[in-house]
Amino acid sequence: MDATNDSRLAGETVRLSRAAFVVGLVALGGAVAYGTAHPDQFFHSYLLAFMFWNGLTVGSLAVLMLQYLTGGAWGISIRRELEAATRTLPLTAVAFLPIAFGMHSLYEWTHADAVAHDEVLLKKAGYLNAPFFLFRAALAFAIWIAIAWALNRWSREQDSSADHRAVDRKLQLLSGGGLVAYALTTTWTAVDWVMSLEPHWFSTMYGVIYMAGQGLGALALATLAVVRLSKTRPVSEFLGGRHMHDLGKMMFAFTMFWAYVTFSQYLIVWSGNLPEEISWYLARFRGGWGWVGLAVLMLQFVLPFLLLLSRRANRDPRTLTLAAALVVLMRFIDLSWMILPAFSQGHFRIHPTDLTVPLALGGIWAGLYLRNLAGRPLLPVHDPGFEEALAHGRD
Amino acid sequence: MADAATPTPPAEKPATTTGILAPGYSFTTLTDKIASIALSRRTPFVWFIGAGVGFLLTMMLLTALTWLLFRGIGIWGVNQPVGWGFEIVNFVWWIGIGHAGTLISAILLLLRQPWRNSINRFAEAMTIFAVACAGIYPAFHTGRPWLDYWLIPYPNSMGMWPNFRSPLIWDVFAVSTYATVSLLFWYVGMIPDLATLRDRAKKLWAKIIYGMLAMGWRGSARHWSRYETASLLLAGLATPLVVSVHTVVSFDFAAGIVPGWHATIFPPYFVAGAIYAGFAMVMTLAIPLRKLYGLEDLITMKHLDNMAKILLATGLIVGYGYVVEAFMSYYSGNTYERFMIWNRLHGPYKHAYWALLFCNLVMPQALWFRKVRRSVPWLFVIAMVVNVGMWLERYVIVVVSLSRDFLPSSWGLYKATVFDWATFIGTIGLFLALMFLFIRLLPMISIFEMRAILPEAKVREEEAEA
């Protein structure tokens, strides 16, 4: 089959990408102008924006490794979308810098006087201190970028060479080790960047909840992209009903997994009802935040669950798009529910910057993502499983 | 399958058969090979030894339980502060082992993994026997097993009602549902094969017994169509059970506030641990069985390799649990949480914890290497080590956490008595005895599902459609 990208597609993608950059830069200008006057508020919103877009990026890396490891047609159908997202990692690494500068506005444990009067924070100071915090962030980004670089490079080698058995093996091997590294980095970054906003609180499930959420978001974004791209060549010649069904089932599984780990954490904290643990939920149930939590439950789990339950809905591009878009949106709401109550204990307070700053970072991210997507062939035709995946969709 | 526009490839061996069945089998020879174990082949001498040992140990179990009924659970080592000892450790260990059978039979069926076809039958049998062994412990731990029906919520004149907020009562439902669905799944899945045995049996009593068990199966198209629907439905029902049972078991601990029990990661960590332990047990059984009955053609290196990969993956998840638990105990800044890990590493039970880390975290890393995954002796050793490691894990969680919780004045050590050991080893005997009876009397590999992966089956399928 002809795997070259449709020229109209390239033009459209570049136009879209430019538009996204413009939106992002304009919003960024506004946000920075506001931020110089109100740095605390700016950094609060910025953390949310960073966690959302970086989560999609790193989640894509994880799903990319998962599909190399397990094989199967579903992975081949979204590989290039996932790869495009992982190549935004240099951007999200740079996007971390404002957090490094805004640490003082975000994290109570950076205030020496607060730590000095707090027995628990004193005990944690060996871990929660600025130099170690920055080192861990740098290490996490170094690991992610190294993995993403290698996976993208080898995938390119696979595209261009006839004999790529050695490359296939390397891709699988790195994916195995890489997923172990992903689990550890995601856990410590989730603890560092978000959990430590409320430095007395702790939960062993926390890292798993982030992994589930990032995987879910990345899968939904890739599904959105591939269904949209299937309107033109070459994806139109590839993507079949069964591929969409597989993607729908994967999303279904991830949304159940997310609900499972989220609910388990809640049930255990609720039944223990210890003051140092339950406080996290009280801040997220009171003053109106409870409604947001309920919306997350209904729209990130119940509705996608029902939408993706039937075989016909999974194979209908419009229903699948709707479910995927809903999931991506709810990832943002879910992260808001996890992050923002930390800044306004017990009060429901959102600020316009909670929307504009994510939009600013998102515009730039989306612009880069689209450019990455258009820059390479959209189908990995030299993958050893490609022919089988192509036939799989035709049934 | 293939439409008119694309020419069908010549009927070569389909890709899915590669490695999961040795070449050269036909419908007849394959059926012969499996059915003859139950019907005509001479019972190997090793079988009598194994079944004999299992039988004797079962007698020991019955003796220990009889003495228990006579004297009460004071004959066990449990007391204050360690009120849960070997019995709960063994309950969780056995229940966990069952999970691999359900995963293989239900989830791998839904994921259409044909390599499961040669291992699902005895893995399911393993599930049922493991659940039977597990069920003995809580039933007798109540002290008065003849009153166990009080656990069931029913209107009664005593005004008694179980506390629905207690995970222990969820356990009653989770485990009994699990046992029921597993048994049903196993039996329904066996019906076509029981009919094969009925048709091939030479002896009258064998014809009658297999005939009754086959429930009038004639292999008509309608039978097969209903059968397919039933097995898919049962697979759908069993799939959530793979997760729910051990999740509820983890709540038994996590809902309490004892350090070492009250960890939010417990549910997925327990489920992964259950599958981990279960696959270790499947390998422990599969490796001697294929040797003993010459089944290397049906349970191939590819099967062992796949199972080893699942063992490695679930072992890593369990390892993640250990790492996060240790890290959070430090990060919590909480005196009791920090002491919990210190006590595991340096306290009176430190040997159990270090051994557990070696068995579950260090040893399975050898499975990263293809050479190890393709070496039968190595796989057997690693599987045995994991069996021990997962038992130690439950021992550390149950006993070490209870022995030293908040108040040093109420600390105390636990020591298993001879009756604890007799009951534990006795259930291993019961498990062995049931397993040996099963492989002697029933088809331990699914005959009709194995026939479905023969190249011959694909050719007929295409002829039927043409």
Short mmCIF file of N, CA and C in Angstrom, two decimals, chain A residues 120 123-128 169 173 176-177 180 183-184 187 191 195-196 198-208 211 257 260-261 264-265 267-272 274 276-277 388 395, chain B residues 1 3 15-16 110 112 165 170 243 246-247 250-251 254-257 262-269 271 309 316 320 323-325 327-335 337-338 368 370 373:
data_model
loop_
_atom_site.label_atom_id
_atom_site.label_comp_id
_atom_site.label_asym_id
_atom_site.label_seq_id
_atom_site.Cartn_x
_atom_site.Cartn_y
_atom_site.Cartn_z
N VAL A 120 6.74 17.06 61.76
CA VAL A 120 6.65 16.10 60.66
C VAL A 120 7.50 16.57 59.48
N LYS A 123 11.08 15.92 59.90
CA LYS A 123 11.45 14.52 59.66
C LYS A 123 11.61 14.23 58.18
N LYS A 124 10.86 14.96 57.35
CA LYS A 124 10.89 14.68 55.92
C LYS A 124 11.93 15.49 55.19
N ALA A 125 12.60 16.40 55.90
CA ALA A 125 13.46 17.37 55.22
C ALA A 125 14.56 16.70 54.41
N GLY A 126 14.92 15.48 54.78
CA GLY A 126 15.94 14.77 54.01
C GLY A 126 15.49 14.49 52.59
N TYR A 127 14.19 14.42 52.40
CA TYR A 127 13.66 14.17 51.06
C TYR A 127 13.09 15.45 50.45
N LEU A 128 12.27 16.15 51.24
CA LEU A 128 11.64 17.36 50.73
C LEU A 128 12.55 18.56 50.97
N ARG A 169 14.08 -6.12 18.24
CA ARG A 169 14.46 -6.70 19.53
C ARG A 169 14.82 -5.61 20.53
N LEU A 173 13.13 -4.70 24.18
CA LEU A 173 13.93 -4.77 25.39
C LEU A 173 13.89 -3.46 26.16
N GLY A 176 10.60 -2.94 27.92
CA GLY A 176 10.46 -3.66 29.19
C GLY A 176 11.10 -2.91 30.33
N GLY A 177 12.38 -2.57 30.16
CA GLY A 177 13.07 -1.83 31.21
C GLY A 177 12.49 -0.44 31.39
N VAL A 180 9.52 -0.13 33.71
CA VAL A 180 9.93 -0.13 35.13
C VAL A 180 10.37 1.28 35.52
N ALA A 183 7.39 3.61 35.85
CA ALA A 183 6.63 3.46 37.09
C ALA A 183 7.31 4.21 38.23
N LEU A 184 8.62 4.09 38.31
CA LEU A 184 9.34 4.74 39.41
C LEU A 184 9.36 6.27 39.24
N THR A 187 5.99 7.84 39.87
CA THR A 187 5.64 7.85 41.28
C THR A 187 6.35 9.00 42.00
N VAL A 191 4.62 12.43 43.59
CA VAL A 191 4.79 12.77 45.01
C VAL A 191 5.40 14.16 45.14
N MET A 195 1.75 15.74 45.39
CA MET A 195 1.42 15.29 46.74
C MET A 195 2.03 16.20 47.79
N SER A 196 3.25 16.70 47.52
CA SER A 196 3.92 17.51 48.53
C SER A 196 3.33 18.91 48.67
N GLU A 198 0.44 19.27 49.86
CA GLU A 198 -0.08 19.08 51.22
C GLU A 198 0.91 18.15 51.91
N PRO A 199 1.97 18.69 52.47
CA PRO A 199 3.13 17.86 52.81
C PRO A 199 2.90 16.90 53.98
N HIS A 200 1.77 16.99 54.66
CA HIS A 200 1.53 16.03 55.73
C HIS A 200 0.85 14.77 55.25
N TRP A 201 0.27 14.86 54.07
CA TRP A 201 -0.57 13.77 53.59
C TRP A 201 0.27 12.77 52.80
N PHE A 202 -0.11 11.50 52.85
CA PHE A 202 0.60 10.48 52.07
C PHE A 202 -0.35 9.34 51.74
N SER A 203 -0.08 8.67 50.61
CA SER A 203 -0.88 7.51 50.22
C SER A 203 -0.05 6.68 49.27
N THR A 204 0.03 5.38 49.54
CA THR A 204 0.87 4.52 48.70
C THR A 204 0.26 4.31 47.31
N MET A 205 -1.02 4.54 47.16
CA MET A 205 -1.67 4.32 45.86
C MET A 205 -1.43 5.48 44.90
N TYR A 206 -0.96 6.60 45.43
CA TYR A 206 -0.96 7.85 44.66
C TYR A 206 -0.29 7.72 43.29
N GLY A 207 0.89 7.12 43.25
CA GLY A 207 1.61 6.98 41.99
C GLY A 207 0.82 6.16 40.97
N VAL A 208 0.15 5.12 41.46
CA VAL A 208 -0.62 4.25 40.57
C VAL A 208 -1.77 5.03 39.95
N MET A 211 -0.38 6.96 37.15
CA MET A 211 -0.09 6.11 35.99
C MET A 211 -1.37 5.78 35.22
N PHE A 257 -9.68 0.65 35.16
CA PHE A 257 -8.52 0.56 36.04
C PHE A 257 -8.38 1.84 36.87
N TYR A 260 -10.96 1.86 39.51
CA TYR A 260 -10.65 0.84 40.52
C TYR A 260 -9.63 1.37 41.54
N VAL A 261 -8.53 1.94 41.04
CA VAL A 261 -7.51 2.38 41.98
C VAL A 261 -7.95 3.63 42.74
N SER A 264 -10.44 2.47 45.38
CA SER A 264 -9.78 1.70 46.44
C SER A 264 -9.11 2.63 47.44
N GLN A 265 -8.41 3.64 46.92
CA GLN A 265 -7.75 4.58 47.82
C GLN A 265 -8.78 5.26 48.72
N LEU A 267 -11.83 4.24 49.59
CA LEU A 267 -12.47 3.34 50.55
C LEU A 267 -11.56 3.07 51.75
N ILE A 268 -10.27 2.89 51.47
CA ILE A 268 -9.35 2.56 52.55
C ILE A 268 -9.14 3.77 53.47
N VAL A 269 -9.03 4.95 52.88
CA VAL A 269 -8.86 6.15 53.71
C VAL A 269 -10.14 6.41 54.50
N TRP A 270 -11.27 6.24 53.84
CA TRP A 270 -12.55 6.47 54.52
C TRP A 270 -12.73 5.52 55.71
N SER A 271 -12.42 4.25 55.50
CA SER A 271 -12.67 3.30 56.58
C SER A 271 -11.67 3.47 57.72
N GLY A 272 -10.44 3.89 57.39
CA GLY A 272 -9.47 4.15 58.46
C GLY A 272 -9.82 5.41 59.22
N LEU A 274 -8.42 8.27 59.62
CA LEU A 274 -7.37 8.87 60.44
C LEU A 274 -7.23 10.35 60.07
N GLU A 276 -4.80 12.42 59.73
CA GLU A 276 -3.77 12.84 58.78
C GLU A 276 -4.07 12.39 57.35
N GLU A 277 -4.97 11.41 57.20
CA GLU A 277 -5.28 10.93 55.85
C GLU A 277 -6.58 11.50 55.31
N GLU A 388 -0.18 -8.17 9.40
CA GLU A 388 -1.21 -8.82 10.20
C GLU A 388 -2.19 -7.79 10.74
N ASP A 395 -11.37 -7.57 8.77
CA ASP A 395 -12.38 -8.58 9.09
C ASP A 395 -13.71 -7.95 9.44
N MET B 1 -14.38 -14.61 6.71
CA MET B 1 -12.95 -14.37 6.89
C MET B 1 -12.38 -13.64 5.68
N ASP B 3 -12.62 -12.25 1.90
CA ASP B 3 -13.62 -11.94 0.89
C ASP B 3 -13.05 -12.26 -0.49
N ALA B 15 -0.28 -18.50 11.64
CA ALA B 15 0.74 -17.92 12.51
C ALA B 15 0.49 -18.24 13.98
N THR B 16 -0.77 -18.37 14.36
CA THR B 16 -1.09 -18.54 15.77
C THR B 16 -0.65 -19.89 16.32
N LEU B 110 -11.08 -14.23 26.70
CA LEU B 110 -11.65 -13.01 26.13
C LEU B 110 -10.63 -12.31 25.23
N ARG B 112 -8.57 -13.77 23.42
CA ARG B 112 -8.32 -14.69 22.30
C ARG B 112 -6.85 -15.07 22.19
N ARG B 165 -20.37 -3.16 56.90
CA ARG B 165 -19.20 -2.31 56.72
C ARG B 165 -17.92 -3.09 56.91
N TRP B 170 -17.70 -9.14 53.36
CA TRP B 170 -17.60 -9.11 51.88
C TRP B 170 -16.85 -10.35 51.41
N VAL B 243 -10.22 -9.83 39.78
CA VAL B 243 -9.81 -8.63 40.52
C VAL B 243 -10.49 -8.55 41.86
N HIS B 246 -9.39 -10.88 45.39
CA HIS B 246 -8.22 -10.51 46.16
C HIS B 246 -8.25 -9.05 46.60
N THR B 247 -9.03 -8.24 45.89
CA THR B 247 -9.24 -6.87 46.36
C THR B 247 -9.93 -6.89 47.72
N SER B 250 -7.65 -7.98 50.34
CA SER B 250 -6.73 -6.91 50.77
C SER B 250 -7.44 -5.94 51.70
N PHE B 251 -8.75 -5.72 51.46
CA PHE B 251 -9.50 -4.83 52.36
C PHE B 251 -9.58 -5.40 53.77
N ALA B 254 -6.45 -3.77 54.91
CA ALA B 254 -6.27 -2.32 54.72
C ALA B 254 -7.34 -1.50 55.43
N ALA B 255 -8.53 -2.08 55.66
CA ALA B 255 -9.57 -1.31 56.33
C ALA B 255 -9.24 -1.06 57.80
N GLY B 256 -8.37 -1.89 58.36
CA GLY B 256 -7.91 -1.64 59.73
C GLY B 256 -6.84 -0.55 59.74
N ILE B 257 -6.42 -0.12 60.92
CA ILE B 257 -5.45 0.97 60.95
C ILE B 257 -4.09 0.52 61.43
N HIS B 262 -2.64 -0.96 56.83
CA HIS B 262 -3.44 0.16 56.34
C HIS B 262 -2.67 0.88 55.23
N ALA B 263 -2.59 0.28 54.06
CA ALA B 263 -1.89 0.92 52.94
C ALA B 263 -2.83 0.96 51.75
N THR B 264 -2.93 2.14 51.13
CA THR B 264 -3.92 2.28 50.05
C THR B 264 -3.54 1.46 48.82
N ILE B 265 -2.27 1.11 48.68
CA ILE B 265 -1.87 0.36 47.47
C ILE B 265 -2.27 -1.10 47.55
N PHE B 266 -2.75 -1.55 48.70
CA PHE B 266 -3.00 -2.98 48.87
C PHE B 266 -3.85 -3.63 47.77
N PRO B 267 -4.98 -3.05 47.33
CA PRO B 267 -5.80 -3.80 46.37
C PRO B 267 -5.05 -4.23 45.09
N PRO B 268 -4.47 -3.31 44.29
CA PRO B 268 -3.80 -3.81 43.09
C PRO B 268 -2.57 -4.65 43.40
N TYR B 269 -1.93 -4.34 44.52
CA TYR B 269 -0.73 -5.07 44.90
C TYR B 269 -1.07 -6.51 45.30
N VAL B 271 -3.76 -8.13 44.14
CA VAL B 271 -4.22 -8.83 42.93
C VAL B 271 -3.02 -9.28 42.11
N LYS B 309 7.09 -14.87 31.37
CA LYS B 309 6.97 -13.41 31.17
C LYS B 309 5.90 -12.83 32.09
N LEU B 316 7.24 -7.84 39.12
CA LEU B 316 7.71 -6.45 39.17
C LEU B 316 6.65 -5.55 39.81
N TYR B 320 7.16 -3.31 43.02
CA TYR B 320 6.79 -1.89 43.12
C TYR B 320 6.06 -1.65 44.43
N VAL B 323 8.56 -1.43 47.23
CA VAL B 323 9.35 -0.19 47.19
C VAL B 323 8.51 0.98 47.68
N VAL B 324 7.27 1.07 47.17
CA VAL B 324 6.42 2.20 47.54
C VAL B 324 6.07 2.15 49.03
N GLU B 325 5.81 0.95 49.54
CA GLU B 325 5.49 0.81 50.95
C GLU B 325 6.65 1.32 51.81
N PHE B 327 9.12 3.34 50.88
CA PHE B 327 9.33 4.78 50.69
C PHE B 327 8.30 5.59 51.47
N MET B 328 7.03 5.20 51.38
CA MET B 328 5.99 5.98 52.04
C MET B 328 6.11 5.92 53.56
N SER B 329 6.63 4.81 54.07
CA SER B 329 6.76 4.75 55.52
C SER B 329 7.78 5.80 55.97
N TYR B 330 8.82 6.01 55.14
CA TYR B 330 9.75 7.10 55.45
C TYR B 330 9.07 8.44 55.23
N TYR B 331 8.45 8.60 54.03
CA TYR B 331 7.92 9.90 53.63
C TYR B 331 6.80 10.35 54.56
N SER B 332 6.04 9.39 55.13
CA SER B 332 4.92 9.78 55.99
C SER B 332 5.40 10.62 57.17
N GLY B 333 6.63 10.37 57.60
CA GLY B 333 7.11 11.06 58.79
C GLY B 333 6.41 10.57 60.05
N ASN B 334 5.63 9.49 59.91
CA ASN B 334 4.84 8.97 61.01
C ASN B 334 5.68 7.94 61.78
N THR B 335 5.77 8.11 63.10
CA THR B 335 6.61 7.23 63.92
C THR B 335 6.28 5.76 63.73
N GLU B 337 4.57 4.22 61.25
CA GLU B 337 4.83 3.73 59.89
C GLU B 337 6.33 3.46 59.70
N ARG B 338 7.13 4.39 60.20
CA ARG B 338 8.58 4.22 60.05
C ARG B 338 9.06 3.01 60.84
N TRP B 368 14.46 -12.07 33.12
CA TRP B 368 14.71 -11.12 32.04
C TRP B 368 15.47 -11.80 30.90
N ARG B 370 16.40 -14.61 28.21
CA ARG B 370 15.72 -15.63 27.42
C ARG B 370 16.25 -17.02 27.77
N ARG B 373 14.43 -18.28 30.69
CA ARG B 373 13.02 -18.57 30.37
C ARG B 373 12.88 -19.83 29.51
#
